[in-house]
Amino acid sequence: MAIDYVKRPRAGEGRGGGGDGPRPGSAGGSAGGAAVGAERVASAAPGLVDLYKAAGVSLRKNGLSGLRAAVYLVLDRSGSMRPFYRDGTVQHLAEQVLGLCANLDDDGTVPVVFFSTGVHGVAGLTLDDHAGRIGSLHASYGHMGRTDYHAAMESVIDHYRASGATDPAFVVFQTDGGPTSRSAAERLLCEASRLPLFWQFVGFGDPDGKEFAFLRRLDELPVPAKRVVDNAGFLAAGRDPRSVPDQVLYDRLLAEFPAWLAAARAAGVLR
């Protein structure tokens, strides 16, 4: 597995919350505003300005202005995903996630985990280096295998723990089907409910297809019988995800995040 990026905590932040950084969900950086300023985004990534603004609107709608959170992106590299890489759909999702990240994380970097049967690599997507990056990384990893979630989920969990971060993490987990090992994915999601990680699954393909039955079941796993808190959501992006307007995509991505934040604080998962 190739890893070329390790996220580090911000100054004053460390594992266990000993720093003087903002409490998750409170204002940080500019009071009540985005983590990365609009001028910085416009200078480094002018093509992302509209996405950055749209993400900010959705955060405000959900009462999340000033929230600080790490943002992860997990990308499916199973063989059936080939058309979505070829036509730029995966690159477009990555840019949408980067626009969200610039609102939430002041380092403006999205750790991207590529997976199929196992994890192919983890790389950083940044404002300064995002154009065409998904396609070139994808090409460098070679063989595309089967769909299996658990190694990618473990990679995110390990990466987050190694970072020493205390802010929550919002994980966008993209796939076009259910995993080979469903029991392993379910077990990891339930175990991860004790961590400050929210998993937003995004399905590419037929929204009514049986491929997503497992993800819908994950989204409905009972609390507290299976999970400490409800730590996952599912969004069916359809056969042509790029046709979903950016504002609609962000609204749907963030729909369950505020409830998770409240539940995680009440359960002591977040401080």
Coordinates of N, CA, C and O in Angstrom, one line a residue, residues 169-237:
A169 N -14.5 13.7 12.6 CA -14.2 13.4 11.2 C -15.4 13.1 10.4 O -16.3 12.3 10.9
F170 N -15.6 13.6 9.3 CA -16.7 13.4 8.3 C -16.1 12.6 7.2 O -15.3 13.1 6.4
V171 N -16.6 11.3 7.1 CA -16.0 10.4 6.1 C -17.0 10.2 4.9 O -18.1 9.7 5.1
V172 N -16.6 10.6 3.7 CA -17.4 10.4 2.5 C -16.9 9.1 1.9 O -15.8 9.0 1.4
F173 N -17.7 8.1 2.0 CA -17.3 6.7 1.5 C -18.1 6.4 0.3 O -19.3 6.1 0.3
Q174 N -17.4 6.4 -0.9 CA -18.1 6.2 -2.2 C -17.9 4.8 -2.7 O -16.9 4.2 -2.6
T175 N -19.0 4.2 -3.2 CA -19.0 2.9 -3.7 C -20.1 2.7 -4.7 O -21.0 3.5 -4.8
D176 N -20.0 1.6 -5.5 CA -21.0 1.3 -6.5 C -21.7 0.0 -6.2 O -22.4 -0.6 -7.0
G177 N -21.5 -0.5 -5.0 CA -22.1 -1.8 -4.6 C -21.7 -2.3 -3.2 O -20.9 -1.7 -2.5
G178 N -22.4 -3.4 -2.8 CA -22.1 -3.9 -1.5 C -20.8 -4.6 -1.4 O -20.2 -5.0 -2.4
P179 N -20.3 -4.9 -0.2 CA -19.0 -5.5 0.0 C -19.0 -7.0 -0.1 O -20.1 -7.6 0.1
T180 N -17.9 -7.6 -0.4 CA -17.8 -9.1 -0.4 C -18.0 -9.6 1.0 O -18.7 -10.6 1.2
S181 N -17.3 -9.0 2.0 CA -17.4 -9.4 3.4 C -18.3 -8.4 4.1 O -17.9 -7.4 4.7
R182 N -19.6 -8.7 4.1 CA -20.6 -7.9 4.8 C -20.4 -7.9 6.3 O -20.6 -6.8 7.0
S183 N -20.1 -9.0 6.9 CA -20.0 -9.1 8.3 C -18.9 -8.3 8.8 O -19.0 -7.6 9.9
A184 N -17.7 -8.2 8.1 CA -16.6 -7.4 8.5 C -16.9 -6.0 8.5 O -16.5 -5.2 9.4
A185 N -17.6 -5.5 7.4 CA -18.0 -4.1 7.3 C -18.9 -3.7 8.4 O -18.8 -2.6 9.0
E186 N -19.9 -4.5 8.7 CA -20.9 -4.2 9.8 C -20.2 -4.2 11.1 O -20.4 -3.3 11.9
R187 N -19.3 -5.1 11.4 CA -18.6 -5.2 12.7 C -17.8 -3.9 12.8 O -17.8 -3.3 13.9
L188 N -17.0 -3.5 11.8 CA -16.2 -2.3 11.9 C -17.0 -1.0 12.1 O -16.7 -0.1 12.9
L189 N -18.2 -0.9 11.4 CA -19.0 0.2 11.6 C -19.5 0.3 13.0 O -19.5 1.4 13.6
C190 N -19.9 -0.8 13.6 CA -20.4 -0.8 14.9 C -19.3 -0.5 15.9 O -19.5 0.3 16.9
E191 N -18.1 -1.1 15.7 CA -17.0 -0.7 16.6 C -16.6 0.7 16.5 O -16.3 1.4 17.5
A192 N -16.7 1.3 15.3 CA -16.3 2.7 15.1 C -17.3 3.7 15.6 O -17.0 4.9 15.7
S193 N -18.5 3.2 16.1 CA -19.5 4.1 16.6 C -19.0 4.7 18.0 O -19.5 5.7 18.5
R194 N -17.9 4.1 18.5 CA -17.3 4.6 19.8 C -16.3 5.7 19.5 O -15.7 6.3 20.4
L195 N -16.0 6.0 18.2 CA -15.0 7.0 17.8 C -15.8 8.2 17.2 O -16.9 8.1 16.6
P196 N -15.1 9.4 17.2 CA -15.7 10.6 16.6 C -15.6 10.6 15.1 O -15.1 11.6 14.5
L197 N -16.2 9.6 14.4 CA -16.2 9.4 13.0 C -17.6 9.2 12.5 O -18.3 8.3 13.0
F198 N -18.0 10.1 11.5 CA -19.3 9.9 10.9 C -19.1 9.4 9.5 O -18.3 10.0 8.7
W199 N -19.8 8.3 9.1 CA -19.6 7.7 7.8 C -20.7 8.0 6.9 O -21.9 7.5 7.1
Q200 N -20.5 8.8 5.9 CA -21.6 9.1 4.9 C -21.3 8.3 3.6 O -20.4 8.7 2.8
F201 N -22.0 7.3 3.4 CA -21.9 6.4 2.2 C -22.6 7.1 1.1 O -23.7 7.6 1.2
V202 N -21.9 7.0 -0.1 CA -22.5 7.6 -1.3 C -22.5 6.5 -2.4 O -21.4 6.0 -2.8
G203 N -23.6 6.2 -2.9 CA -23.7 5.1 -3.9 C -23.8 5.7 -5.3 O -24.7 6.5 -5.6
F204 N -23.0 5.2 -6.2 CA -23.0 5.4 -7.6 C -23.7 4.3 -8.3 O -23.3 3.1 -8.2
G205 N -24.8 4.6 -9.1 CA -25.5 3.5 -9.8 C -27.0 3.6 -9.6 O -27.5 4.6 -9.0
D206 N -27.7 2.5 -10.0 CA -29.1 2.5 -9.9 C -29.6 2.7 -8.4 O -29.3 1.8 -7.6
P207 N -30.3 3.8 -8.1 CA -30.6 4.0 -6.7 C -31.6 3.0 -6.1 O -31.7 2.9 -4.9
D208 N -32.3 2.3 -7.0 CA -33.2 1.3 -6.6 C -32.7 -0.1 -6.7 O -33.4 -1.1 -6.4
G209 N -31.4 -0.2 -7.1 CA -30.8 -1.5 -7.3 C -30.5 -2.3 -6.0 O -30.3 -1.7 -4.9
K210 N -30.4 -3.6 -6.1 CA -30.1 -4.5 -4.9 C -28.7 -4.3 -4.4 O -28.4 -4.7 -3.3
E211 N -27.8 -3.7 -5.3 CA -26.4 -3.4 -4.8 C -26.4 -2.6 -3.6 O -25.4 -2.7 -2.8
F212 N -27.4 -1.8 -3.3 CA -27.3 -0.9 -2.2 C -28.2 -1.3 -1.0 O -28.3 -0.6 0.0
A213 N -28.7 -2.5 -1.1 CA -29.5 -3.0 0.0 C -28.7 -3.1 1.3 O -29.2 -2.8 2.4
F214 N -27.5 -3.5 1.2 CA -26.6 -3.6 2.4 C -26.4 -2.3 3.0 O -26.4 -2.1 4.3
L215 N -26.1 -1.3 2.2 CA -25.9 0.1 2.7 C -27.1 0.6 3.4 O -27.0 1.3 4.5
R216 N -28.2 0.4 2.9 CA -29.5 0.8 3.6 C -29.6 0.1 4.9 O -30.1 0.7 5.9
R217 N -29.2 -1.2 5.0 CA -29.3 -1.9 6.2 C -28.3 -1.3 7.2 O -28.6 -1.2 8.4
L218 N -27.1 -1.0 6.8 CA -26.1 -0.4 7.7 C -26.7 0.9 8.2 O -26.5 1.2 9.4
D219 N -27.3 1.7 7.4 CA -27.9 3.0 7.9 C -28.9 2.8 8.9 O -29.2 3.7 9.7
E220 N -29.5 1.6 9.0 CA -30.6 1.4 9.9 C -30.2 0.5 11.1 O -31.1 0.0 11.9
L221 N -29.0 0.1 11.3 CA -28.6 -0.7 12.4 C -29.0 -0.1 13.7 O -28.8 1.1 13.9
P222 N -29.6 -0.9 14.6 CA -30.2 -0.3 15.8 C -29.2 0.2 16.8 O -28.1 -0.3 16.9
V223 N -29.7 1.2 17.5 CA -28.9 1.9 18.6 C -29.8 1.7 19.8 O -31.0 2.0 19.8
P224 N -29.3 1.2 21.0 CA -27.9 0.9 21.2 C -27.6 -0.6 21.1 O -26.5 -1.0 21.4
A225 N -28.5 -1.4 20.5 CA -28.3 -2.8 20.4 C -27.0 -3.2 19.6 O -26.3 -4.1 20.0
K226 N -26.8 -2.4 18.6 CA -25.6 -2.7 17.7 C -24.6 -1.6 17.8 O -23.4 -1.9 17.6
R227 N -25.0 -0.4 18.0 CA -24.1 0.8 17.9 C -24.3 1.7 19.1 O -25.5 1.8 19.5
V228 N -23.3 2.4 19.5 CA -23.4 3.4 20.6 C -24.3 4.5 20.1 O -25.1 5.0 20.8
V229 N -24.0 5.0 18.9 CA -24.8 6.0 18.3 C -25.0 5.7 16.8 O -24.3 4.8 16.3
D230 N -25.9 6.3 16.1 CA -26.1 6.1 14.7 C -25.0 6.9 14.0 O -25.1 8.2 13.9
N231 N -24.0 6.2 13.5 CA -22.8 6.9 13.0 C -22.7 6.8 11.4 O -21.6 6.9 10.9
A232 N -23.8 6.6 10.7 CA -23.7 6.4 9.3 C -25.0 7.0 8.6 O -26.0 6.9 9.2
G233 N -24.8 7.4 7.3 CA -25.9 7.8 6.5 C -25.6 7.2 5.1 O -24.5 6.8 4.8
F234 N -26.7 7.1 4.3 CA -26.5 6.7 2.9 C -27.2 7.6 2.0 O -28.4 8.0 2.2
L235 N -26.5 7.9 0.9 CA -27.0 8.8 -0.1 C -26.8 8.1 -1.5 O -25.7 7.7 -1.9
A236 N -27.9 7.9 -2.2 CA -27.9 7.3 -3.5 C -27.8 8.4 -4.5 O -28.7 9.2 -4.7
A237 N -26.6 8.5 -5.2 CA -26.3 9.6 -6.1 C -26.8 9.3 -7.5 O -26.8 10.2 -8.4

